[in-house]
Short mmCIF file of C-alpha atoms in Angstrom, two decimals:
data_model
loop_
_atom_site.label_atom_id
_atom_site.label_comp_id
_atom_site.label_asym_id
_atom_site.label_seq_id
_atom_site.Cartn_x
_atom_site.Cartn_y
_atom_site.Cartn_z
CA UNK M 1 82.29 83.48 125.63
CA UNK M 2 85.05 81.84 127.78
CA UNK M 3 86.72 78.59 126.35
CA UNK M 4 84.84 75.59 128.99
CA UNK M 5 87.19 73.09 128.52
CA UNK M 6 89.41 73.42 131.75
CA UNK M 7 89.72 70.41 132.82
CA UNK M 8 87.88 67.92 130.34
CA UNK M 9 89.16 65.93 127.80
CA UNK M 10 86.47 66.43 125.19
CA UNK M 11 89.14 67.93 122.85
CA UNK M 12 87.71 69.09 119.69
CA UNK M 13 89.79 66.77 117.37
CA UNK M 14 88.20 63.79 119.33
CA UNK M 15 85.43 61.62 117.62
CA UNK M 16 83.09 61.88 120.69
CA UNK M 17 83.44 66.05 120.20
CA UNK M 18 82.79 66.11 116.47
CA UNK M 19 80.08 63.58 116.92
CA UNK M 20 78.20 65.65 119.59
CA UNK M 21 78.19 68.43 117.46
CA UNK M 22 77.14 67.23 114.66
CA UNK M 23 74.26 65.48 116.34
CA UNK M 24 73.78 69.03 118.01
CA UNK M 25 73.04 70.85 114.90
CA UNK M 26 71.70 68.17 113.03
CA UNK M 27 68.61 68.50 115.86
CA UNK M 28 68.77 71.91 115.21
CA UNK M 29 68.69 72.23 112.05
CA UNK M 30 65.34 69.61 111.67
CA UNK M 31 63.92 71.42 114.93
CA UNK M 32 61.16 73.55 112.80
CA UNK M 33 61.02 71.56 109.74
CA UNK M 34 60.36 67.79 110.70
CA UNK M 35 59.17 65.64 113.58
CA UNK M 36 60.96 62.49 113.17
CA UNK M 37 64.95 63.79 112.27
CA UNK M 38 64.69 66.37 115.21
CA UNK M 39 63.41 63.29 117.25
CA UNK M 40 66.32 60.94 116.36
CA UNK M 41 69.37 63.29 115.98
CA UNK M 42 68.08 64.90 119.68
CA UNK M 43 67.55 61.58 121.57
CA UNK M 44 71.02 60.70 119.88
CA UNK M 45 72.79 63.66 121.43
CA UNK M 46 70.86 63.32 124.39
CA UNK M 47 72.74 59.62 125.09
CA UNK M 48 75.91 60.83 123.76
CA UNK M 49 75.96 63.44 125.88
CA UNK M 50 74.97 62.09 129.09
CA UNK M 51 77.12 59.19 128.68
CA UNK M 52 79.93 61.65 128.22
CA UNK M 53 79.01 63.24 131.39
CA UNK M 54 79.20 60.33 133.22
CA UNK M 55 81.84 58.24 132.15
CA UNK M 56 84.08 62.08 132.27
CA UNK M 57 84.55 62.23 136.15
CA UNK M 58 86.79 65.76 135.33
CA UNK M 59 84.15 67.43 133.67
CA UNK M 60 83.44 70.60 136.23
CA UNK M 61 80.08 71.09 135.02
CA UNK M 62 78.56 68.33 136.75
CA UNK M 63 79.83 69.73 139.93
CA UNK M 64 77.95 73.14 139.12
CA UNK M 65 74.75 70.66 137.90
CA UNK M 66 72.88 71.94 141.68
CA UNK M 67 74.35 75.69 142.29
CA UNK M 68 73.43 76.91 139.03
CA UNK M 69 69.38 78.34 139.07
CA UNK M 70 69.06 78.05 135.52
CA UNK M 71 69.90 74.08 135.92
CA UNK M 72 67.37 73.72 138.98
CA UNK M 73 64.64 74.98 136.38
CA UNK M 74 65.55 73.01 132.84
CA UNK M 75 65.17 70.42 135.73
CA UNK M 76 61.88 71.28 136.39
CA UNK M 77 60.76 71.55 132.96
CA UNK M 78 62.01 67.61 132.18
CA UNK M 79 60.17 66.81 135.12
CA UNK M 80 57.01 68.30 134.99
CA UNK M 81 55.47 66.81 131.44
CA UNK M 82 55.30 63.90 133.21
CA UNK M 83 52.96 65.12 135.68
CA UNK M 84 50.74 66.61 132.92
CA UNK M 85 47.52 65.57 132.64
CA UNK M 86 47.42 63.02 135.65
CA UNK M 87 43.85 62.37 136.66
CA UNK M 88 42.50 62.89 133.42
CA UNK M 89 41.41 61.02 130.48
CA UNK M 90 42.25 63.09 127.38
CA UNK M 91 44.67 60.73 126.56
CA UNK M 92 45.46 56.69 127.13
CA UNK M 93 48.83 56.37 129.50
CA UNK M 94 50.70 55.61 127.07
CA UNK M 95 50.31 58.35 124.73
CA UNK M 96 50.41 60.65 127.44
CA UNK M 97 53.75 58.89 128.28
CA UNK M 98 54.83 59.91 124.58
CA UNK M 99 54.11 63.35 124.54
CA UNK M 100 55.68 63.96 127.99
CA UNK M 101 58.37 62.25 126.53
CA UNK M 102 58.52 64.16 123.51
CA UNK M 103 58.09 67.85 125.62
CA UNK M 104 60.83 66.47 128.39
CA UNK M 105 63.16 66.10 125.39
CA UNK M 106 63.57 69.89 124.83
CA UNK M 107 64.88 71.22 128.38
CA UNK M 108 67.47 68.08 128.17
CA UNK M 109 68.84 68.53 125.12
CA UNK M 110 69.46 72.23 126.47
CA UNK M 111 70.63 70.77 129.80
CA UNK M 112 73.04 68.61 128.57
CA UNK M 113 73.90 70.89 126.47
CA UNK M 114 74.86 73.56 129.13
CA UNK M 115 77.05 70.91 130.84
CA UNK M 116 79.13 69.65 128.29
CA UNK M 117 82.54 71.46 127.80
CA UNK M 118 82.25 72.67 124.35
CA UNK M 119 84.20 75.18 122.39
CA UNK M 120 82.72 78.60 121.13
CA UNK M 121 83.30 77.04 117.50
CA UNK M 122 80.74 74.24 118.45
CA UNK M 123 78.16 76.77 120.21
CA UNK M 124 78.40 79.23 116.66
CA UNK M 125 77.67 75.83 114.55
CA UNK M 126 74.83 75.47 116.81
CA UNK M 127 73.81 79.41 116.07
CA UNK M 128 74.29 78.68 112.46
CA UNK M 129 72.08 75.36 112.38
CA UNK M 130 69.40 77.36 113.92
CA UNK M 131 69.11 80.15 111.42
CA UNK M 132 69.69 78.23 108.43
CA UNK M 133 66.74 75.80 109.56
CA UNK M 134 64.76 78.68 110.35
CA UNK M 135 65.43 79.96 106.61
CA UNK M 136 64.54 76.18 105.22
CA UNK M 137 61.35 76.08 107.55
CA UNK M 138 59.78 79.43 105.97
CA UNK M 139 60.13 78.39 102.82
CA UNK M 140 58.54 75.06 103.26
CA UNK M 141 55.86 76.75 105.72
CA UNK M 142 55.18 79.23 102.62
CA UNK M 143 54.92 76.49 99.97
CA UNK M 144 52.51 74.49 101.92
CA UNK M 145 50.43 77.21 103.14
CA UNK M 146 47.47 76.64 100.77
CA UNK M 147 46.94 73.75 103.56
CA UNK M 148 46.31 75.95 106.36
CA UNK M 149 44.43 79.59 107.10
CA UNK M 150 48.14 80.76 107.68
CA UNK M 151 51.74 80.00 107.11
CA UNK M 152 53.25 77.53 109.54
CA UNK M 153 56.74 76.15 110.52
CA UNK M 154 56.10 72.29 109.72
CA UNK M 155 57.43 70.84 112.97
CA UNK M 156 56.28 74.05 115.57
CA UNK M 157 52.71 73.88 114.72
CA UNK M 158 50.62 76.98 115.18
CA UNK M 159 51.29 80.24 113.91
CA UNK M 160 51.42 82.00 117.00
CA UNK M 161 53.82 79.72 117.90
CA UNK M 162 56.49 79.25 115.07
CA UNK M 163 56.46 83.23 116.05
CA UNK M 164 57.88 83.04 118.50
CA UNK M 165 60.43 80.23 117.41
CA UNK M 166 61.00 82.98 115.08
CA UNK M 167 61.85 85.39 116.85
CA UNK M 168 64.49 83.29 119.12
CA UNK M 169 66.35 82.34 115.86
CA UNK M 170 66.21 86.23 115.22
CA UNK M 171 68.88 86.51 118.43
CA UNK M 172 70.89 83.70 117.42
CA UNK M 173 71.23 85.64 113.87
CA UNK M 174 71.79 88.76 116.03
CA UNK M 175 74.91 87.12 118.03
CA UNK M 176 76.34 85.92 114.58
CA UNK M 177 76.12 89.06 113.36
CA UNK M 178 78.48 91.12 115.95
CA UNK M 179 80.60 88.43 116.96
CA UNK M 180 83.58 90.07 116.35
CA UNK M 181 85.09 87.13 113.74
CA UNK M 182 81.90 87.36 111.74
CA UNK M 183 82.92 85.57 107.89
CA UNK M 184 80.73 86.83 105.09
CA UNK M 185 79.13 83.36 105.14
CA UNK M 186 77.55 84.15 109.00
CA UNK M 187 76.56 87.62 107.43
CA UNK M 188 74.98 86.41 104.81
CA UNK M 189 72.87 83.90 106.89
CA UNK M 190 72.05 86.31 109.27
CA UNK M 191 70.27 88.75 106.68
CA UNK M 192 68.67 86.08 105.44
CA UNK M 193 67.33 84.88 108.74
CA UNK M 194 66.26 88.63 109.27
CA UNK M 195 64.40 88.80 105.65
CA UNK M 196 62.74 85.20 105.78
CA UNK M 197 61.32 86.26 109.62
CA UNK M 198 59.93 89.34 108.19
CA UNK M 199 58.44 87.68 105.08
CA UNK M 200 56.57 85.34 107.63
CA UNK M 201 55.30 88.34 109.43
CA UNK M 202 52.57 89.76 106.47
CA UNK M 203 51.00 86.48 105.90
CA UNK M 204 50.96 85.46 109.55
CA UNK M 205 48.85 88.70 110.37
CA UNK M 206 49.46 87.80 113.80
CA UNK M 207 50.10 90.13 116.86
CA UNK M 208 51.94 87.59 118.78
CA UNK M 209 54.17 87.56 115.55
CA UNK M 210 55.03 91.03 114.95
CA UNK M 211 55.36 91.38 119.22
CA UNK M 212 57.52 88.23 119.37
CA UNK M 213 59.65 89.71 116.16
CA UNK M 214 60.34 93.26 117.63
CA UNK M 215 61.79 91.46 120.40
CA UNK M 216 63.63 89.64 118.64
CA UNK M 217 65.31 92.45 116.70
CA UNK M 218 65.36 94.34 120.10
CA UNK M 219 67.46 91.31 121.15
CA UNK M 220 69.80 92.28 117.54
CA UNK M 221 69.93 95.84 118.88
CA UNK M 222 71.43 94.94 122.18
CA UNK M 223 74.09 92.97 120.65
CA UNK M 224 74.98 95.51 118.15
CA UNK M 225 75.73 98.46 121.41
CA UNK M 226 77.60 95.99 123.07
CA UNK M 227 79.75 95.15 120.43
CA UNK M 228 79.95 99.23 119.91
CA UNK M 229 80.28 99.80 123.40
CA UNK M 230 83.10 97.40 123.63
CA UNK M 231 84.91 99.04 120.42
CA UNK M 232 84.31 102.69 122.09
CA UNK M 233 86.24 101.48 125.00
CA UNK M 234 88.75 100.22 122.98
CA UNK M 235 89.64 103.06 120.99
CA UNK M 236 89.77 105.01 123.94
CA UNK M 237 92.36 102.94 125.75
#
């Protein structure tokens, strides 16, 4: 990945930088296990952030906010919730309000952080905080399973889908794994990642969750002859 801070003065030694990214992968890190820490550390990073992009009139990204498709939908998607369920009567306004709220909060926190001018160091933290919540949110979903029919990441829900939450942490393990400064302490993580998605998969007995988990190691497998790709060229030249 190329270095995004041309231009920006979120330096990395700067309290607003450490502070985003420790927000970052606190949210992470709480995304499958509890509600309310994944609530406060996201909406936390979420103002941060946004007030960062504001205040920082060099900050390219915001000039890229409306050319970049992928923008134009995480738009959509913090949009749309709010639209949900209009005309009905499932739900009072205000809860309604709540969840759209609550489902809004994803795409921005992804938004945001897409825009901000962080350094690969902060986006592997982010990687890590993923898997090793991942790892912490089996465990838990395994010792409270005589609750429920099946095992369940706490804060996902259904077991359908913590699958496929699953199996997106299973790419983030895959990118630690072949980046090419890899430290025994991302290896380590990663096979663990690998083994506690597995584990989940017996229990589960779930076609979404073996689908969603091939996929996910298909995602591994596509990192792994890139990287081998790239070292084939390398050796060659």
């Amino acid at each position: 990945m190329n270095d995004r801070r041309t231009g920006s003065s979120l330096l990395p030694d700067s309290w607003i930088y450490q502070m985003l990214t420790v927000l970052l992968c606190l949210f992470l890190f709480f995304l499958p296990i509890y509600e309310a820490p994944k609530n406060i550390f996201g909406g936390l990073f979420l103002i941060g952030g946004v007030l960062y992009l504001a205040v920082d009139r060099r900050s390219a990204q915001m000039r890229e906010l409306l050319r970049r498709p992928h923008n134009v939908a995480l738009m959509i998607l913090i949009v749309s919730p709010f639209f949900a369920g209009l005309g009905t009567d499932y739900l009072d306004p205000v809860s309604r309000f709540r969840n759209a709220l609550n489902w809004s909060s994803m795409p921005a926190v992804v938004l945001v952080f897409t825009l901000l001018p962080l350094r690969d160091s902060a986006r592997v933290w982010a990687l890590r905080s993923i898997c090793v919540g991942v790892i912490v949110a089996v465990v838990m979903a395994f010792i409270s399973w005589r609750d429920h029919p099946y095992p369940e990441l706490n804060s996902v829900g259904h077991v359908n889908q913590s699958a496929l939450y699953l199996a997106f942490a299973l790419v983030a393990a895959g990118y630690l794994w072949v980046r090419r400064s890899t430290t025994f302490f991302d290896g380590l993580i990663c096979m663990a990642t690998v083994v506690a998605v597995l584990t989940f998969l017996g229990p589960a007995k779930s076609i979404v969750a073996v689908v969603t988990s091939m996929i996910g190691l298909l995602g591994i497998g596509v990192f792994v002859l890139r990287q081998v790709g790239s070292a084939t060229r390398i050796s060659l030249f």
